[in-house]
Coordinates of C-alpha atoms in Angstrom, one line a residue:
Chain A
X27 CA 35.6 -13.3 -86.3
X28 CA 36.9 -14.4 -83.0
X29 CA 37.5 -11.3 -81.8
X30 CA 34.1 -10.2 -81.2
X31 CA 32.7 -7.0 -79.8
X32 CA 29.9 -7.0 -77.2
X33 CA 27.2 -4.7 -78.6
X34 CA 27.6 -4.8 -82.1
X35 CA 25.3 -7.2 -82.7
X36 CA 22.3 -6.1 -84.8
X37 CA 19.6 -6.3 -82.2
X38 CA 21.1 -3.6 -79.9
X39 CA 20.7 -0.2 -80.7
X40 CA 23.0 1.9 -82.5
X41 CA 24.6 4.2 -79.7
X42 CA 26.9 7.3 -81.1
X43 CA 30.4 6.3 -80.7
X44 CA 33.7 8.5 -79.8
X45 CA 36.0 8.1 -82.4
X46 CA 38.4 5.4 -80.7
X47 CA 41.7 4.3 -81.4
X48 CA 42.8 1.2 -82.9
X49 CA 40.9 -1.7 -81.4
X50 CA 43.7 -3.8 -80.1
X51 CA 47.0 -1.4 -80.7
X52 CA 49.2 -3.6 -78.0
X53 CA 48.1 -6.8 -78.8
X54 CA 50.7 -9.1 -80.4
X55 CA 49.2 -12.6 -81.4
X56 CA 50.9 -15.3 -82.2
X57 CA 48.2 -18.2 -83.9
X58 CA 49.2 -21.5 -82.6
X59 CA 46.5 -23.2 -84.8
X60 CA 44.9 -22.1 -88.1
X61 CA 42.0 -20.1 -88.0
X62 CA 39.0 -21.8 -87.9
X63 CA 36.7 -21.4 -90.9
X64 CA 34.5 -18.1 -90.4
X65 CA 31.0 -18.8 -89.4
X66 CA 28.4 -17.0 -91.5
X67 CA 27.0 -14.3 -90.2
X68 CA 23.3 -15.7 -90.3
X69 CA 24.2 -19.4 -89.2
X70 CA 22.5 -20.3 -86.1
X71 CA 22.4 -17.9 -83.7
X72 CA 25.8 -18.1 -81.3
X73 CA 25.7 -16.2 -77.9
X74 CA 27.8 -13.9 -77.4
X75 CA 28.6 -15.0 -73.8
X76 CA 28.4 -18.7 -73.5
X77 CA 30.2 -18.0 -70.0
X78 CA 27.8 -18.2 -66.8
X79 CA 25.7 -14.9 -66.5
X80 CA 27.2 -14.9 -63.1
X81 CA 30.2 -15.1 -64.1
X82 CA 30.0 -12.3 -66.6
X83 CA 28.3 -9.4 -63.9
X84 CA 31.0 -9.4 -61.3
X85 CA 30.2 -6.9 -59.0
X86 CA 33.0 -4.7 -59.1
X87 CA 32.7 -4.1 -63.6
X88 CA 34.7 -0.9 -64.2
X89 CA 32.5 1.9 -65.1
X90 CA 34.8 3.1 -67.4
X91 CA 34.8 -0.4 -69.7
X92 CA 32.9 0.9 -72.1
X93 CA 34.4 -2.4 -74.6
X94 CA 34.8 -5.7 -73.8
X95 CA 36.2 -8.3 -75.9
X96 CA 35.3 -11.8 -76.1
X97 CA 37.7 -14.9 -77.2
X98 CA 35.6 -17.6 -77.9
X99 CA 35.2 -21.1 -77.7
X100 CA 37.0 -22.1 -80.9
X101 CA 39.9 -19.9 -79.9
X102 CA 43.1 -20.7 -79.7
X103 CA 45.8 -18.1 -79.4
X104 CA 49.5 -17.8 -77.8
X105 CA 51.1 -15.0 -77.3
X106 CA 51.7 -11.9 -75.2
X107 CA 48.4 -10.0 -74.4
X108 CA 47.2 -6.4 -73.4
X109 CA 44.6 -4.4 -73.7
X110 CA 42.7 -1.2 -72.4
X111 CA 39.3 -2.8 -71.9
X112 CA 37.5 -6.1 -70.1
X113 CA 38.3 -9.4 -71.9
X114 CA 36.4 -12.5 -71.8
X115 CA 38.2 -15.8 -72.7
X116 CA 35.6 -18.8 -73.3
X117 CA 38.9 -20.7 -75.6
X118 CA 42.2 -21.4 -74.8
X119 CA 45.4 -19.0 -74.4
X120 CA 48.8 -19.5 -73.6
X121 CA 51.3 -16.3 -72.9
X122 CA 51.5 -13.0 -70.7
X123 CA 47.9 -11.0 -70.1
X124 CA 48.2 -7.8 -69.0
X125 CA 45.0 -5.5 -69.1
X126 CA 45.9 -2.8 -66.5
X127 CA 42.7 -1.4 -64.7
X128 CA 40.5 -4.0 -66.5
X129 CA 38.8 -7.3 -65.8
X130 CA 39.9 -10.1 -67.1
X131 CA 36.9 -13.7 -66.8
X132 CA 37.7 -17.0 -67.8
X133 CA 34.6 -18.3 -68.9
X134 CA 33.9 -22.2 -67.4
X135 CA 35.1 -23.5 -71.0
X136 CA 38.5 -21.4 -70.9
X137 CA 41.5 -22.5 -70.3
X138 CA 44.3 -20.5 -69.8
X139 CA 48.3 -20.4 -69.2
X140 CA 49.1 -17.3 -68.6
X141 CA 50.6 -14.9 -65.9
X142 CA 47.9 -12.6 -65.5
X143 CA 47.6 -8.9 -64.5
X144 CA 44.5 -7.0 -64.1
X145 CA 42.7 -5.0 -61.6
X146 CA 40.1 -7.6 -61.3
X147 CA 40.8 -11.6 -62.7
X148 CA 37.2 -14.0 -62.1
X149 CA 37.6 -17.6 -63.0
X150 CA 34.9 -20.3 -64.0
X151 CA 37.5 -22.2 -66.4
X152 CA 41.1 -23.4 -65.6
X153 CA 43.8 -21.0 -65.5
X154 CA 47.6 -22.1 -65.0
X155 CA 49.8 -19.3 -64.2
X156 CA 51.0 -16.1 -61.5
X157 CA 47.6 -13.8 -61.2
X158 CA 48.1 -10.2 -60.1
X159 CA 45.1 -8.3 -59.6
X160 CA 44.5 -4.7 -57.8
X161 CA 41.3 -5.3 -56.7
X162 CA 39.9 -9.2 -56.6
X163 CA 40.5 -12.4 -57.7
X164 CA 37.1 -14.2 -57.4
X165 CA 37.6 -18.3 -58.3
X166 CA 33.9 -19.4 -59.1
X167 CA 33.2 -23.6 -58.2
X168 CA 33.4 -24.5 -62.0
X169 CA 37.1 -23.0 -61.3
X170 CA 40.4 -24.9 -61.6
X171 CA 43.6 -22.8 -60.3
X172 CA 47.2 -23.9 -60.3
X173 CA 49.0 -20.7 -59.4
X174 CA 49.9 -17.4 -57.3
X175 CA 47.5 -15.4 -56.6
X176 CA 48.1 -11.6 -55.3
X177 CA 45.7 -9.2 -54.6
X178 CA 44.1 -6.7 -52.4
X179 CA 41.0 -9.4 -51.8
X180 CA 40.4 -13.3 -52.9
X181 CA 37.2 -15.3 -53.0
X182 CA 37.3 -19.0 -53.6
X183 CA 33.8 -20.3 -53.7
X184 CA 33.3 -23.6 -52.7
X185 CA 33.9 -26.6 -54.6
X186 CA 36.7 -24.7 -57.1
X187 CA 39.5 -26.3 -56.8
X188 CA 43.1 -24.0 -56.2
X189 CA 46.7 -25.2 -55.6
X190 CA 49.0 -22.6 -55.4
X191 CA 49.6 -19.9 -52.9
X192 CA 47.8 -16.8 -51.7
X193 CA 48.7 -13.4 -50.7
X194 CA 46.7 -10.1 -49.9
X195 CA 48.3 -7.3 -50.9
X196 CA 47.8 -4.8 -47.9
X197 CA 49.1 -1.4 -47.4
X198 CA 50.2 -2.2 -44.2
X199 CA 52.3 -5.5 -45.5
X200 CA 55.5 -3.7 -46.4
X201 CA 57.4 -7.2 -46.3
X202 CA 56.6 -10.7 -46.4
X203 CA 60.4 -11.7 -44.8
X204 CA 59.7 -9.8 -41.6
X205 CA 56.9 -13.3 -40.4
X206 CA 60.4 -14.9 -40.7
X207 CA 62.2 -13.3 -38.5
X208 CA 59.7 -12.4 -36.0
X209 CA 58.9 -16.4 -35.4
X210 CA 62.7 -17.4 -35.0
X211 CA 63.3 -14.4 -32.5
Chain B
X14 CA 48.1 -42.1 -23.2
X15 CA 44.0 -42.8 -23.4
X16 CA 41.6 -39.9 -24.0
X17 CA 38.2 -39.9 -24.0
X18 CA 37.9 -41.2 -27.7
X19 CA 36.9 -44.6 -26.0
X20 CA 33.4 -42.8 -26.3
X21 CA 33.4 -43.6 -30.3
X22 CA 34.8 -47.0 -30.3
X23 CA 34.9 -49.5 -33.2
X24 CA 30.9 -50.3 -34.9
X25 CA 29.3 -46.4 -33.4
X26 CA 28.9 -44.0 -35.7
X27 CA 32.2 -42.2 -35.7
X28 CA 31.5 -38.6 -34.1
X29 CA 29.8 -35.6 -35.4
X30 CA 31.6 -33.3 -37.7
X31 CA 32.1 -30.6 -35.9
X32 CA 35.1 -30.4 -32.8
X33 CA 33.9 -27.0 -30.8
X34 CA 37.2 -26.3 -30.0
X35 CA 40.4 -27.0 -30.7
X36 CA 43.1 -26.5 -28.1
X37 CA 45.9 -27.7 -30.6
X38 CA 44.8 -24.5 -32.8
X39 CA 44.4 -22.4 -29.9
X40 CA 48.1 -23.0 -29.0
X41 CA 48.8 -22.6 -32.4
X42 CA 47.8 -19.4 -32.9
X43 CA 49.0 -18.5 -29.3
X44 CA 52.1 -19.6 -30.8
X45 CA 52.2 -17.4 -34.1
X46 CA 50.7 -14.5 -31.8
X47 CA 54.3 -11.9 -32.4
X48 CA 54.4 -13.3 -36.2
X49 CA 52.8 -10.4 -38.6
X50 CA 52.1 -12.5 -41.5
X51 CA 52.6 -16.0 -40.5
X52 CA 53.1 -18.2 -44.2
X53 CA 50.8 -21.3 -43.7
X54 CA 50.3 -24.4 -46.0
X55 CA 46.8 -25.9 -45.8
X56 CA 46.7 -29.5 -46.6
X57 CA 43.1 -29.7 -47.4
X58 CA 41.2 -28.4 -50.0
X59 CA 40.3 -25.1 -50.3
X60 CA 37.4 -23.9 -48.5
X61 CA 36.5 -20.3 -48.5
X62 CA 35.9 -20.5 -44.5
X63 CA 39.3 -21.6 -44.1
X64 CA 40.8 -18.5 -46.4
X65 CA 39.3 -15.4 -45.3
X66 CA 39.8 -16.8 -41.6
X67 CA 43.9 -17.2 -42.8
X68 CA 43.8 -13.8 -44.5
X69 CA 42.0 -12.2 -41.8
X70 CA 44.9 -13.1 -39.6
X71 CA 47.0 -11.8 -42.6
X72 CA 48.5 -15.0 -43.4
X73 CA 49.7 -16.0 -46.6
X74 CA 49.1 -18.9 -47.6
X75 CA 50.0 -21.7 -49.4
X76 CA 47.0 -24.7 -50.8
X77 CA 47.2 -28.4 -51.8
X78 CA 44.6 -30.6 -51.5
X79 CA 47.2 -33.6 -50.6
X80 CA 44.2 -35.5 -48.5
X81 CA 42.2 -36.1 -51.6
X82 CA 45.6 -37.4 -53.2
X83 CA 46.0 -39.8 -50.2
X84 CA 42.6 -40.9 -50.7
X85 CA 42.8 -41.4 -54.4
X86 CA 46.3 -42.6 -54.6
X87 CA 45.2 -46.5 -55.4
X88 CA 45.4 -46.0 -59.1
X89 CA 48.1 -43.0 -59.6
X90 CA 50.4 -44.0 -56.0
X91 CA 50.4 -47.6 -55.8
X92 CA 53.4 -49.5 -58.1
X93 CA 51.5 -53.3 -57.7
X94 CA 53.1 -54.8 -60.9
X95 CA 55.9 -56.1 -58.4
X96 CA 55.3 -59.5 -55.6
X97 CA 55.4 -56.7 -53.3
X98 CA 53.2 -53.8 -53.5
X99 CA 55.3 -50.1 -53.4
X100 CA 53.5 -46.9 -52.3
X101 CA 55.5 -44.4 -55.0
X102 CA 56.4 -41.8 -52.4
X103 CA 58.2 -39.7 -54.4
X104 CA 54.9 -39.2 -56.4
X105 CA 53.2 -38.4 -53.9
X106 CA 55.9 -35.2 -52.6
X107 CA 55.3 -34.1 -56.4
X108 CA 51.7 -33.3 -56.2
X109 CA 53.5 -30.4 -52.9
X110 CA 52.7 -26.9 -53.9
X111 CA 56.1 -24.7 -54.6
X112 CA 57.2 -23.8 -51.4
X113 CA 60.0 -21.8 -50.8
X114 CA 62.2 -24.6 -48.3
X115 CA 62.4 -22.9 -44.5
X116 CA 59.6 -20.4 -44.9
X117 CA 56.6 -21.4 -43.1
X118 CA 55.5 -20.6 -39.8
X119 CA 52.5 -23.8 -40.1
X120 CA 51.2 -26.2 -41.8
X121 CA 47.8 -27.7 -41.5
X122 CA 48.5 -31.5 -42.9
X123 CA 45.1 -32.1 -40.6
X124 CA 45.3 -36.2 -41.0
X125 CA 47.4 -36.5 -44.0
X126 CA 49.9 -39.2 -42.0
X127 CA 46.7 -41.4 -41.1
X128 CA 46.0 -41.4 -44.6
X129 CA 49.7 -42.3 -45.9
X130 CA 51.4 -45.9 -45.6
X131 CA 54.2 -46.7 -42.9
X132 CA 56.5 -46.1 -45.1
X133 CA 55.9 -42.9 -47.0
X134 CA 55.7 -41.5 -43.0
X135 CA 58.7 -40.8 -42.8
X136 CA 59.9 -38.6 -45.9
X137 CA 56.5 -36.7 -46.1
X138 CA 57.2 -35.6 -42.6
X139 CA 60.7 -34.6 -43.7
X140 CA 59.4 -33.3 -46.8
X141 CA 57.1 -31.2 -44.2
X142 CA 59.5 -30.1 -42.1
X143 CA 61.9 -28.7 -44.5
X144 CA 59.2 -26.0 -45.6
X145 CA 58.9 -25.0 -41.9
X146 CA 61.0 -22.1 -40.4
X147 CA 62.8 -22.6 -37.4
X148 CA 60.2 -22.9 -34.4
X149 CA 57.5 -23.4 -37.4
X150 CA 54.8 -26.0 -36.5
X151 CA 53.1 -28.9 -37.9
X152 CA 49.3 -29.0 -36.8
X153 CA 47.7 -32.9 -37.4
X154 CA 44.4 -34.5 -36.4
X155 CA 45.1 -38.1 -36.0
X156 CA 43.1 -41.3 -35.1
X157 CA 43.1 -42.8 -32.0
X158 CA 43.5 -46.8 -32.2
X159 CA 40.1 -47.3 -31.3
X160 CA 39.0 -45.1 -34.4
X161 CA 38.3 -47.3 -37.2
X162 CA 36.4 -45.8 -40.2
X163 CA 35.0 -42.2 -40.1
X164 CA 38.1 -41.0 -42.8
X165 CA 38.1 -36.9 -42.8
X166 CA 38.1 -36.1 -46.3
X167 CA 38.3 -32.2 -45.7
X168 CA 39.0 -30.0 -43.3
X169 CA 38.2 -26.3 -42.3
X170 CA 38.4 -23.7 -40.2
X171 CA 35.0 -22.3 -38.9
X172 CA 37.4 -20.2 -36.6
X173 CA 40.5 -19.4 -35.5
X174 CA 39.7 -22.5 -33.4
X175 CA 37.2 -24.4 -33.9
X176 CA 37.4 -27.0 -37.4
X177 CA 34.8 -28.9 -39.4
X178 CA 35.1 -32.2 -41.1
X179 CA 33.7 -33.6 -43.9
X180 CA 34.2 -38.0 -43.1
X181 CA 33.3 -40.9 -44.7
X182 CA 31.4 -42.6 -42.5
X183 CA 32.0 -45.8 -43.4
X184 CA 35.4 -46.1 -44.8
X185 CA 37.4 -47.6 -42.6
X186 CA 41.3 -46.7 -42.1
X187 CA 43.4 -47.9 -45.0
X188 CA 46.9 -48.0 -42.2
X189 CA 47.6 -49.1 -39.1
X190 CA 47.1 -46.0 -36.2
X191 CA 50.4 -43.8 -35.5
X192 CA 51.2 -44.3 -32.2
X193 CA 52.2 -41.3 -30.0
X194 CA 56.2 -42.5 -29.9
X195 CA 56.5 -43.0 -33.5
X196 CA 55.0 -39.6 -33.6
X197 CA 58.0 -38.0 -31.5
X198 CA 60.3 -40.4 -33.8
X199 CA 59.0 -38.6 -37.4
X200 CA 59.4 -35.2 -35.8
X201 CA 63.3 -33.9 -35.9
X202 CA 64.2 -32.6 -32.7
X203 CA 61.0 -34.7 -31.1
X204 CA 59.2 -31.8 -29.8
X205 CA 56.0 -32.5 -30.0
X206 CA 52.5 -31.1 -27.8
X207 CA 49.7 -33.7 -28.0
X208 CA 46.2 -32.7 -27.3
X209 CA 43.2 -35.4 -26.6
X210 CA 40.1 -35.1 -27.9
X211 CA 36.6 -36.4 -27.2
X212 CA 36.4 -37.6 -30.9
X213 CA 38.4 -40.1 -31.4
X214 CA 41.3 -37.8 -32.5
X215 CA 44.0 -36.3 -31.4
X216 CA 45.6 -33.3 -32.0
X217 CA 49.0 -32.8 -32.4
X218 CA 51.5 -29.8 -32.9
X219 CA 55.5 -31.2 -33.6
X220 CA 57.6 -28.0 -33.6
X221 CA 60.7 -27.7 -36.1
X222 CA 63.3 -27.1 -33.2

């Protein structure tokens, strides 16, 4: 129950699915709490993205993610994480993330401690860790950073909060240790 | 050494946000001009202005919002269970970013020392210093004496040179000024550019020699 897919809930219609490998082959979870009780499938309606719609349609979504899973609010996991599609995480993770040439969003109520690699990380929560990312790393103002961030482009909208440092990975920055000795010459 | 702050003197409104131009940054980046990625720790909170401006020069930088800690350091900073009050200093260093000692080419501590007690001056400027490289430079905005309230409580780059800042008005000063010789005194080597402004401020640049 808390892994949930997008679009498999009952008011969206049935598309004709690929036969697909195991949902989550890599993943290797570690529970740091007991599972909370399962909710009922017709208790009140829960959204499926309490994140901020914003939030959720980054401009840059991967065509190819067809799947994207969603840790919820009641979540609490530790552990070492990868996957081959986007991920959501609305709860709270501690461990390693690793979704390749996915995005990974912390919704506003996530909280995660984690070093992260993606090809394209968006926060709204409060993340506490290294982020990697190919593409972006977009920090929304509900956003609380303590970390690294590397990657080919960085937003920081105003009013999130970031300590940590920040470094564009550019083709033409071969090394970091040249600045050194360029300014002491 | 008297600049043209006289103009916002104790009671006025302290000056408008904005400072058109800053020759203390202009020297600054005339100074970094050979560096290809100049490492640079801004002491202010983040502002998006302020990054793409760094990144666009191909900086990397490093972020702490130390001013906001300054300002809000009555309840977490100040020991007042003893006759005499202590400013915990050591506290303070430990809200710095990880910064790897002797690798920065700037830091932009805007008017963190106006903000910090006479006697926590001292080690954050060493504290300061040591991330610097050799050459590396210390960029401040600090009050003239005749400046009394109008506390910046962010700072940011609208340019390579020009900087906004966000002031409280009314709060007045919480220390006494820095004068310009105890400025040369916190900086090792005591090399140190001092640039007046028609705010009320002035900028200074003290060089790791």
């Amino acid at each position: 129950m808390w892994w949930e897919k997008k679009g498999q809930t009952s008011t969206e219609p049935q598309r004709p699915r690929a036969p697909s490998p195991p949902l989550h082959p890599p993943v290797r979870i570690e529970m740091a709490e007991p599972i909370p009780a399962a909710v009922p499938e017709t208790s009140s309606p829960r959204t499926e993205n309490p994140m901020n719609e914003n939030l959720m349609k980054s401009p840059n979504t991967s065509s190819s993610s067809a799947h994207q899973t969603l840790l919820g609010g009641s979540v609490v996991l530790r552990g070492e994480l990868s996957a081959d599609e986007d991920l959501v995480i609305d709860g709270q993770f501690d461990g390693s993330i690793n979704l390749k040439d996915h995005t990974l969003s912390v919704g506003q109520h996530g909280k995660v401690k984690a070093d992260i690699t993606a090809r394209q990380v968006v926060v709204g929560g409060v993340v506490e860790g290294k982020i990697s990312a190919k593409d972006k790393i977009e920090i929304r103002k509900t956003g609380h950073v303590v970390g690294d961030l590397l990657s080919a482009g960085v937003a920081i909208e105003e009013g999130a909060y970031f300590k940590g440092s920040i470094e564009i990975q550019r083709d033409d920055i071969k090394a970091t240790s040249r600045s050194a000795a360029s300014l002491s010459a | 050494m008297r600049g043209s702050g006289q103009e916002t003197s104790a009671g006025l409104a302290p000056s408008p946000p904005v400072i058109a131009a800053s020759q203390g940054l202009s020297w600054l980046w005339q100074h970094l001009r050979e560096v290809t990625q100049p490492h640079i720790l801004d002491c202010s909170a983040i502002s998006p202005t302020t990054l793409n401006i760094l990144l666009d020069r191909k900086a990397k930088l490093f972020v702490a919002d130390l001013l906001s800690v300054s300002l809000d350091a009555e309840a977490k900073l100040w020991d007042r269970t003893q006759k005499i009050p202590v400013f915990k200093t050591a506290d303070f260093i430990s809200y710095f970013p990880d910064v790897p000692s002797g690798s920065l080419s700037a830091i932009l501590s805007w008017n963190l020392l106006d903000l910090l007690p006479e006697s926590a001056r001292l080690p954050v400027t060493e504290k300061l210093f040591s991330f610097l490289q050799p050459l590396g430079v210390v960029f401040s905005i600090l009050r003239e004496p005749n400046l009394k309230s109008g506390v910046g409580r962010r700072w940011w780059l609208q340019s390579q040179t020009q900087v906004h800042v966000e002031q409280d008005q009314k709060r007045t000063f919480p220390y006494p000024p820095i004068s310009n010789r105890e400025i040369e005194k916190l900086a090792p080597g005591g090399n140190v550019k001092i640039f007046l402004t028609r705010s009320g401020r002035r900028e200074i640049l003290s060089i790791k020699g």
